[in-house]
mmCIF file of C-alpha atoms in Angstrom:
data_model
loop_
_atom_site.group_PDB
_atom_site.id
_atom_site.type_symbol
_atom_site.label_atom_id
_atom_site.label_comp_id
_atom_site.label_asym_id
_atom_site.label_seq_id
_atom_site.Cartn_x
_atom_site.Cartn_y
_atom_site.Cartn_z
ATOM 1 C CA UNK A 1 0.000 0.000 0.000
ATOM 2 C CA UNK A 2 1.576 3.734 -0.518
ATOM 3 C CA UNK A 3 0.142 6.897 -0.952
ATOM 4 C CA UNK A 4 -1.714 6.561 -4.541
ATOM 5 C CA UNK A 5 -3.804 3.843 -3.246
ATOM 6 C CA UNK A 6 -4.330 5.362 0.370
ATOM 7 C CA UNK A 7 -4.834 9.172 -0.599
ATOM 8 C CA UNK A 8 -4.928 9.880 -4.515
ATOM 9 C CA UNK A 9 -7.619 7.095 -5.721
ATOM 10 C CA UNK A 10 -9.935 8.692 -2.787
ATOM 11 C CA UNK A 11 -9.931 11.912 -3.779
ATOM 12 C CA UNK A 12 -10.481 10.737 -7.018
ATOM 13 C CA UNK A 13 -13.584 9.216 -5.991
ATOM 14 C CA UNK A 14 -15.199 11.495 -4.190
ATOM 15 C CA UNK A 15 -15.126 13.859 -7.015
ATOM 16 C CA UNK A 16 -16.537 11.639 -9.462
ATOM 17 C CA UNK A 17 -18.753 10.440 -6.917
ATOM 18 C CA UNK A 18 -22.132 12.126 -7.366
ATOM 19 C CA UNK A 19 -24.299 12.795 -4.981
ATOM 20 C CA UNK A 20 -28.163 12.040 -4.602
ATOM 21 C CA UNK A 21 -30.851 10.771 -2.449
ATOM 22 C CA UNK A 22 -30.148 7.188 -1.521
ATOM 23 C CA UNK A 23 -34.310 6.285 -1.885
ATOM 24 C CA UNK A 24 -34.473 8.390 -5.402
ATOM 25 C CA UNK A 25 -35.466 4.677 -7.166
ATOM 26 C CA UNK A 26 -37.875 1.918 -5.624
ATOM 27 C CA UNK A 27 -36.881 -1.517 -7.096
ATOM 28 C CA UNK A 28 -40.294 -3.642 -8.085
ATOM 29 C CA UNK A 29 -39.835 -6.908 -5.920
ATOM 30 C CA UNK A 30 -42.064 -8.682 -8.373
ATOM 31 C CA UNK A 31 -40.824 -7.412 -11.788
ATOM 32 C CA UNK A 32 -37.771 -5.539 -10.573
ATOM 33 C CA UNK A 33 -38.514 -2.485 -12.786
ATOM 34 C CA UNK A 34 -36.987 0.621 -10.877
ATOM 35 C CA UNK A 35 -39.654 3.184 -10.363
ATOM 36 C CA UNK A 36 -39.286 6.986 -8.587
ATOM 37 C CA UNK A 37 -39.779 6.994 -5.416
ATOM 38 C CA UNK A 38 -41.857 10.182 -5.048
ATOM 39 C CA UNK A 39 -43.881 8.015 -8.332
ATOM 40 C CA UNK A 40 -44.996 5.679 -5.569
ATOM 41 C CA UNK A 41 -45.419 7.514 -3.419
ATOM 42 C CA UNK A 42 -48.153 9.418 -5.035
ATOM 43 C CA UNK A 43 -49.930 5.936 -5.876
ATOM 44 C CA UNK A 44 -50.210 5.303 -1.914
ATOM 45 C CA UNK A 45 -47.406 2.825 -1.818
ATOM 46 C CA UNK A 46 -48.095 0.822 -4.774
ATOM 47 C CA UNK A 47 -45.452 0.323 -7.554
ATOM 48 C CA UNK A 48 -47.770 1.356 -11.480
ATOM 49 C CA UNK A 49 -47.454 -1.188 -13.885
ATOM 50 C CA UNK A 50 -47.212 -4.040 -11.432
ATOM 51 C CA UNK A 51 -49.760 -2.745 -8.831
ATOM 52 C CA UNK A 52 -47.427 -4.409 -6.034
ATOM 53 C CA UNK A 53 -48.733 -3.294 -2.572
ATOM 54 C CA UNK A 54 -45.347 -2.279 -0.455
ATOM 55 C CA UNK A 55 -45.522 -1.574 3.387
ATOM 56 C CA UNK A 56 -47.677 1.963 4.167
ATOM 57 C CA UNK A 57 -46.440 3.676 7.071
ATOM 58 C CA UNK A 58 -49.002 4.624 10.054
ATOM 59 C CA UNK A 59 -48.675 8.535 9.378
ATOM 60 C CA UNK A 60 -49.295 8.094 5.290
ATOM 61 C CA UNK A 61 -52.512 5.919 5.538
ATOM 62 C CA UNK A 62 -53.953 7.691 8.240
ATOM 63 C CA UNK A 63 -53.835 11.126 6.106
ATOM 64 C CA UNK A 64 -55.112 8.774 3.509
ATOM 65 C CA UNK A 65 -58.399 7.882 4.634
ATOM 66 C CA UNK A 66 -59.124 11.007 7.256
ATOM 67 C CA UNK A 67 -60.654 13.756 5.343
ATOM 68 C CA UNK A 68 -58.178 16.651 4.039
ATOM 69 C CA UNK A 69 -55.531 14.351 6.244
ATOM 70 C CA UNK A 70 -56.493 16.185 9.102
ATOM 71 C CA UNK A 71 -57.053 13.576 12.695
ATOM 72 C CA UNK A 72 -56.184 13.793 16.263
ATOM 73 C CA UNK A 73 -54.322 11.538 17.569
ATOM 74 C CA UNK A 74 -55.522 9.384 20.974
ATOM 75 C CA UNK A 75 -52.081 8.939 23.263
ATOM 76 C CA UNK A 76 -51.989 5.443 24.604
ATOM 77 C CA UNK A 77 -51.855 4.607 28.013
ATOM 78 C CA UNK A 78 -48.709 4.135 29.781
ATOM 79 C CA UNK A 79 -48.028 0.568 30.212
ATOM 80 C CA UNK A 80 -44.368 -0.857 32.056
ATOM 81 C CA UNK A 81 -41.833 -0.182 29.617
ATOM 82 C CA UNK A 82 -39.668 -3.724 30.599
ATOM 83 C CA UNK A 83 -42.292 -6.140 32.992
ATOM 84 C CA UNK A 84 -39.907 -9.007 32.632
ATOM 85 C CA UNK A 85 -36.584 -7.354 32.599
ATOM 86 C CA UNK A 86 -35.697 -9.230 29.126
ATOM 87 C CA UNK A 87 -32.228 -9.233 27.223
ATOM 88 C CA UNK A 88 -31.129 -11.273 24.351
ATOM 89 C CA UNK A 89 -28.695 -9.508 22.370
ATOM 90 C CA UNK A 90 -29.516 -6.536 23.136
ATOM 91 C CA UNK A 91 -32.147 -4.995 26.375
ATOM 92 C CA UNK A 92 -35.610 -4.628 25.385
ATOM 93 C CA UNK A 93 -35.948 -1.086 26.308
ATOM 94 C CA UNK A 94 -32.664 -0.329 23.889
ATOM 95 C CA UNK A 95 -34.783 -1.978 21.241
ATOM 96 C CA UNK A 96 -37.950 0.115 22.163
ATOM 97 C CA UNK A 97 -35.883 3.403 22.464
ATOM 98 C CA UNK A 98 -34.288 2.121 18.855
ATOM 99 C CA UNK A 99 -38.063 1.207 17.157
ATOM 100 C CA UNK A 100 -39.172 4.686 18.615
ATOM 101 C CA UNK A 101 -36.338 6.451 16.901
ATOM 102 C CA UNK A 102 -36.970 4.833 13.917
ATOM 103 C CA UNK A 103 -40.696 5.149 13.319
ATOM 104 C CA UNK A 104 -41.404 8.128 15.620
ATOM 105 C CA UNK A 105 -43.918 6.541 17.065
ATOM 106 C CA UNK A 106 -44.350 5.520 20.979
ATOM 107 C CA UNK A 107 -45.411 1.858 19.748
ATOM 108 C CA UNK A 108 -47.026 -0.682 16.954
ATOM 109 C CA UNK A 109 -50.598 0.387 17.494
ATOM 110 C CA UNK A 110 -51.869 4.210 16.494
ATOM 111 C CA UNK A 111 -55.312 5.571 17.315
ATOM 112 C CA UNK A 112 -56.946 8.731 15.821
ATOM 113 C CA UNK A 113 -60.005 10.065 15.250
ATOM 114 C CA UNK A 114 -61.831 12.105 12.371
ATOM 115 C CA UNK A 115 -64.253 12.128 9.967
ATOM 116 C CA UNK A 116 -64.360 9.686 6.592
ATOM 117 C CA UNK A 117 -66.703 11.984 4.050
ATOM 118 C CA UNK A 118 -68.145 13.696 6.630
ATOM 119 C CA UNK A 119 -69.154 10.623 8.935
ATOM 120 C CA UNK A 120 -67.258 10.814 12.434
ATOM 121 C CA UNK A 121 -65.104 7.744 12.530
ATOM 122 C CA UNK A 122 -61.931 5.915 14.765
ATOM 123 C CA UNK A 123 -59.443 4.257 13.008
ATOM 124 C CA UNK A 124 -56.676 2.093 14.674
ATOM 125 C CA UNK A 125 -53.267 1.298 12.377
ATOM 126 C CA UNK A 126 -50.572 -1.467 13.195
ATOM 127 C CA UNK A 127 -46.801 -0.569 11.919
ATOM 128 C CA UNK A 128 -44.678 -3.319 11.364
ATOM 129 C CA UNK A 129 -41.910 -0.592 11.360
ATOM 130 C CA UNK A 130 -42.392 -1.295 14.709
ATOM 131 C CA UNK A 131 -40.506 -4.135 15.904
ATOM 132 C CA UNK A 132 -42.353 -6.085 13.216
ATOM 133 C CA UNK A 133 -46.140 -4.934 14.127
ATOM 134 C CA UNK A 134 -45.700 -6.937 17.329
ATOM 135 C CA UNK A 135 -48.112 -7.340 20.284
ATOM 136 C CA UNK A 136 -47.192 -6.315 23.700
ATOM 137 C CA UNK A 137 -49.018 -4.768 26.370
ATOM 138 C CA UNK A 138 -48.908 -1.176 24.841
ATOM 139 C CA UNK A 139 -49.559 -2.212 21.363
ATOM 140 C CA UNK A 140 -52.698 -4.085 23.558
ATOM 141 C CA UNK A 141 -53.779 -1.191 25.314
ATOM 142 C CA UNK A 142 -53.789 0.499 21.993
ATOM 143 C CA UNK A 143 -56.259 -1.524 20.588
ATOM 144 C CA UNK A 144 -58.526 -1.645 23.501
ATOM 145 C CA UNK A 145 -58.049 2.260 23.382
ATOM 146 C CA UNK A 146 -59.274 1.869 20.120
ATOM 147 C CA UNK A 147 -62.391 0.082 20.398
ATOM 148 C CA UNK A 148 -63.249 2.229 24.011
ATOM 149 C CA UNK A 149 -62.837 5.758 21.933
ATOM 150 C CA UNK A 150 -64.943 4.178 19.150
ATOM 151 C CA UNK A 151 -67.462 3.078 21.987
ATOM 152 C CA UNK A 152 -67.609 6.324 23.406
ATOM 153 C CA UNK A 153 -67.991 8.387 20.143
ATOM 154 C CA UNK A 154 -70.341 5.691 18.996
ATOM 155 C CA UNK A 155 -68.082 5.808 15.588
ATOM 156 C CA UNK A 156 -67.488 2.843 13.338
ATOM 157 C CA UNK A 157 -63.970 1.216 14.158
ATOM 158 C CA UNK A 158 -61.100 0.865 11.179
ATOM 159 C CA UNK A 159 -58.564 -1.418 12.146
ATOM 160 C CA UNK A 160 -55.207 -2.075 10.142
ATOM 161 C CA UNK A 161 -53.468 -4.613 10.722
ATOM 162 C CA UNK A 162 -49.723 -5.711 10.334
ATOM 163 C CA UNK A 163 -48.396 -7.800 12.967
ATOM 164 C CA UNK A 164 -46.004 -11.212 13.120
ATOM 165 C CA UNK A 165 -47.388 -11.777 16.476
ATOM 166 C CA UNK A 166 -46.716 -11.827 20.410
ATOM 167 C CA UNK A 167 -44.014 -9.597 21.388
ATOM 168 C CA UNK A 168 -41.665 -12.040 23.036
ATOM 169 C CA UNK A 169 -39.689 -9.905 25.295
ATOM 170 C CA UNK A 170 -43.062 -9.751 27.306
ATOM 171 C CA UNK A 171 -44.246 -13.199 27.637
ATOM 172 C CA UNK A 172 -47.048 -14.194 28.779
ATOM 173 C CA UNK A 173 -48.339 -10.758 29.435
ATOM 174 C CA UNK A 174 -47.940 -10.166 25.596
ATOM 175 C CA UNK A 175 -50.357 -13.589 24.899
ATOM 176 C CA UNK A 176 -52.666 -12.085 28.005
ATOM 177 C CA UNK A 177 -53.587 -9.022 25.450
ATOM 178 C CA UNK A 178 -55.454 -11.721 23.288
ATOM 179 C CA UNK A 179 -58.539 -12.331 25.104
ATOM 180 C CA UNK A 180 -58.390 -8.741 27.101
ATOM 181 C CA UNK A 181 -58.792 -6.811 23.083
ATOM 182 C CA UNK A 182 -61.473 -9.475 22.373
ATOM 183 C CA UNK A 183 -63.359 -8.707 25.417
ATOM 184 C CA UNK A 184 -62.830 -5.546 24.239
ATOM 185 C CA UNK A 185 -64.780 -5.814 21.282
ATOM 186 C CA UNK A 186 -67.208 -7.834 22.444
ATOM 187 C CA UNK A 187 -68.161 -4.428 24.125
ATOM 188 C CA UNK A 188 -68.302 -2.547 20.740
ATOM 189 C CA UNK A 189 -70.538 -5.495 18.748
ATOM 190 C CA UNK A 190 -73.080 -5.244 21.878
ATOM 191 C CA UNK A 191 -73.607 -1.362 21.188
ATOM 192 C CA UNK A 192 -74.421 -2.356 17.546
ATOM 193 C CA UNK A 193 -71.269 -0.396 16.209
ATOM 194 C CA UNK A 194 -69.176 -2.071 12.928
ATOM 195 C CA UNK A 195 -65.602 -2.729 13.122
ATOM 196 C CA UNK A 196 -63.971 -3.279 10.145
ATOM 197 C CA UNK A 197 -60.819 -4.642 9.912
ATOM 198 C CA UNK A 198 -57.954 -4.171 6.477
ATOM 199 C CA UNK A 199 -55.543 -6.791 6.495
ATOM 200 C CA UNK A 200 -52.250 -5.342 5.244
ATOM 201 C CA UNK A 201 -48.919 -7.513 4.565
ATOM 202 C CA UNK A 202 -48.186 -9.373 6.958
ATOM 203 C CA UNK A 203 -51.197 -10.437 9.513
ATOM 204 C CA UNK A 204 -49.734 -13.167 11.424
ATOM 205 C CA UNK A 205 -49.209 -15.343 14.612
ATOM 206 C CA UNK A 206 -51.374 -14.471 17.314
ATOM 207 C CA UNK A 207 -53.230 -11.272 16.190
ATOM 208 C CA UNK A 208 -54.333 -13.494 13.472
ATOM 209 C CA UNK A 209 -56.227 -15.697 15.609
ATOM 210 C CA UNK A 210 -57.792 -12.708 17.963
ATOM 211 C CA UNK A 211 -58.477 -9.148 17.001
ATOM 212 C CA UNK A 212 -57.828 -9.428 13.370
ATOM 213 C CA UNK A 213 -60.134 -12.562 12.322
ATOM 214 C CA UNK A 214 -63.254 -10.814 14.233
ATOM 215 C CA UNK A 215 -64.690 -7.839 12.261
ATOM 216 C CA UNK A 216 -68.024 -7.658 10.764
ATOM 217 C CA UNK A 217 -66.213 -6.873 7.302
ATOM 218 C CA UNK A 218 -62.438 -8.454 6.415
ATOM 219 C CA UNK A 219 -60.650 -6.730 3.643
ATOM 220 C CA UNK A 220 -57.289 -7.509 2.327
ATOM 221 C CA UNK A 221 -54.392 -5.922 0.187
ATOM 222 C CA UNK A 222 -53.373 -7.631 -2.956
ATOM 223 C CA UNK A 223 -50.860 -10.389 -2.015
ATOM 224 C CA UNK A 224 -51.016 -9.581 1.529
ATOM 225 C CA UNK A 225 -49.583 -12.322 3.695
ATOM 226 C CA UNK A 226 -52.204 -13.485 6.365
ATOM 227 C CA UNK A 227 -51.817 -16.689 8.503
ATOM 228 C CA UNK A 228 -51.426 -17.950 11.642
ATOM 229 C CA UNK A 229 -48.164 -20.433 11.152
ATOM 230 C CA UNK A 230 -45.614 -20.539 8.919
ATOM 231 C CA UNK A 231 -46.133 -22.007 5.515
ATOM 232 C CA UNK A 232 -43.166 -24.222 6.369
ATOM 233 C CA UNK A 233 -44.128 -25.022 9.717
ATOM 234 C CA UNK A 234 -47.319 -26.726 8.691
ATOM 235 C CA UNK A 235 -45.989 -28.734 5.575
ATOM 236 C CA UNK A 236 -43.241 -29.863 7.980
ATOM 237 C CA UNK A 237 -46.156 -30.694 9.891
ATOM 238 C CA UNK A 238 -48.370 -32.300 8.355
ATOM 239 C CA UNK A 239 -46.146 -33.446 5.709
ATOM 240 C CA UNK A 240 -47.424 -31.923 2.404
ATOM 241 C CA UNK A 241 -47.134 -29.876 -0.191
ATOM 242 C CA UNK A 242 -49.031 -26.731 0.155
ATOM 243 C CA UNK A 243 -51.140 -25.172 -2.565
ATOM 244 C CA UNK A 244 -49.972 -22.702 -4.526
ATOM 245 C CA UNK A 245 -50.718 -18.882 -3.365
ATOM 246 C CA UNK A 246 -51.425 -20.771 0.680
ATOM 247 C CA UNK A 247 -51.591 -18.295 3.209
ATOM 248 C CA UNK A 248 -52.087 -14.893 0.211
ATOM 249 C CA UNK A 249 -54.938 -12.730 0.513
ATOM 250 C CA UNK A 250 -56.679 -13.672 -2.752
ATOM 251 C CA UNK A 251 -56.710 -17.514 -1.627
ATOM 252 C CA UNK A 252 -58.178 -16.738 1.653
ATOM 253 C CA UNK A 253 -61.017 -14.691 -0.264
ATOM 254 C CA UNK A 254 -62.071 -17.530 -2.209
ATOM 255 C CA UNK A 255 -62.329 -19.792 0.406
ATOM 256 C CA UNK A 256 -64.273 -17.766 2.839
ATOM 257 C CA UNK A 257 -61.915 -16.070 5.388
ATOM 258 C CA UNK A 258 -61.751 -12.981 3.508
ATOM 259 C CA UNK A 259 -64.714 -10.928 2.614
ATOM 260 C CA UNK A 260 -62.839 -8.729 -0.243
ATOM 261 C CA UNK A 261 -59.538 -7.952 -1.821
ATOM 262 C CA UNK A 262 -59.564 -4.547 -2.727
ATOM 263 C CA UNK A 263 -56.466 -2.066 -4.606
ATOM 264 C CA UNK A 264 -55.493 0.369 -1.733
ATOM 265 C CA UNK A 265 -57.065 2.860 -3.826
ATOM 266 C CA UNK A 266 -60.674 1.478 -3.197
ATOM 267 C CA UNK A 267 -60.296 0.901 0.426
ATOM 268 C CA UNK A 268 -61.249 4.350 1.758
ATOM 269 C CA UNK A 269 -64.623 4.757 -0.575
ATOM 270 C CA UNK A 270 -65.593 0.756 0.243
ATOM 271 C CA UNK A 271 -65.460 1.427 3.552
ATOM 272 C CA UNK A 272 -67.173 4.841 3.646
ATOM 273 C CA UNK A 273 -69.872 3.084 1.665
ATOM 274 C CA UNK A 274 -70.212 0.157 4.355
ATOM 275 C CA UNK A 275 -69.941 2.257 7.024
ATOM 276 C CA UNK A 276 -72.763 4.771 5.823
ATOM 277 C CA UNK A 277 -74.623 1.367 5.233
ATOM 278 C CA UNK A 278 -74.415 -0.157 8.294
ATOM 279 C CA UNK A 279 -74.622 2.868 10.381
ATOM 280 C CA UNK A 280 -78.049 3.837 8.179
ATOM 281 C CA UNK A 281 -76.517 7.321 7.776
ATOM 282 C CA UNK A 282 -77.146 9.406 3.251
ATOM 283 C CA UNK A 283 -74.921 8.836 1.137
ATOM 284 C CA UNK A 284 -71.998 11.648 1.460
#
């Protein structure tokens, strides 16, 4: 090594080098085409040409489906930040402190309130920014939150959901938020009030068999993945071959577990429609 290769090529570089915004180009996972970023962005999230849904954060689908963007936001209650103490290879509060960094959000679960074309409404949105959408006792106290402020406002309830499941780091008081939100909304059905629930990529583990599975009206993204287990899991399992498309949106729609797959540009008038319909309220 001398000083050509440890100071000249360098400076070489970095003035050929030019400089731009690393997220200028989103690559198509499906196709691979390379589209502009700010190009999806304006198409909610979804590449044009392939209509691939990507991830939506909780700030960009709330303004979505509020009207003019404009909500308030309900704060969560304050749960125990670290019940169990936990530490793999890192401490859980260093990977809350980390998540909240990231996503600027305090956790998985969001709850606002607003109107949708005029009709007063709550909507509840899961992150999977967020330590991967998980479920722990704030994330549960967020969607409790969310079915009480619906309750009380006597607004339909929105609920999207991205999740892989339990939080780990909090045990058993993670699984314990499973029957507490379904109790929950047990409350809201016996006050006649719909709850509909989007199912975004990916719904699973144990939100899938809770919270998520029990709306009036189930409507999925395009290709979103929605499941309890693990494709592999249950062929290892049960030792075959799963179908083809197992464990997609479209395949749970046509056989029964979904009510409707719907382009993310039709989810906001569907549901104004149903909820005008089912709350017996004129057309906006």
């Amino acid at each position: 090594m001398n000083w050509i290769t440890n100071l000249v090529r360098p400076k070489i570089r970095s003035l050929l080098r030019r400089e731009g915004p690393e997220n200028l180009w989103i690559k198509c996972p499906e196709s691979g085409q390379l589209v502009f970023h700010k190009e999806v962005e304006d198409n909610l999230m979804v590449i044009p040409g392939s209509e691939h849904h990507l991830r939506m954060g909780t700030k960009e689908r709330l303004a979505h489906m509020f009207d003019g963007g404009v909500y308030d936001i309900v704060p969560l209650p304050e749960v125990p930040l670290d019940p169990l103490k936990f530490k793999d290879e890192k401490r859980y509060t260093d990977r809350l402190k980390d998540a909240k960094a990231k996503t600027s959000l305090q956790d998985s679960v969001t709850v606002a309130t607003g109107t949708l074309d005029h009709l007063p409404i709550t909507i509840a949105a899961q992150d999977f920014a967020f330590m991967g959408g998980s479920l722990g006792m704030a994330a549960g106290e967020g969607i409790i939150l969310a079915f009480e402020t619906a309750l009380a406002r006597a607004t339909p309830l929105v609920l999207f959901v991205a999740s892989g499941g339990a939080r780990m780091q909090e045990g058993i008081l993670s699984l314990m938020q499973l029957p507490r939100t379904t109790v929950a909304l047990r409350r809201l059905r016996n006050a006649g009030l719909p709850y509909f629930v989007v199912l975004t990529n990916p719904t699973t583990g144990g939100v899938t068999a809770s919270y998520a599975m029990l709306g009036d009206v189930h409507i999925a993204e395009p290709g979103a993945l929605i499941g309890f287990a693990g494709a592999r899991v249950i062929e290892q399992t049960i030792r075959e071959k799963l179908p083809e498309g197992f464990q997609r949106a479209e395949y749970l729609r046509d056989h029964g577990m979904v009510d409707m797959v719907l382009h993310r540009k039709e989810i906001r008038p569907t549901i104004s429609r149903l909820c005008r319909l089912l709350m017996k309220r004129e057309a906006a």
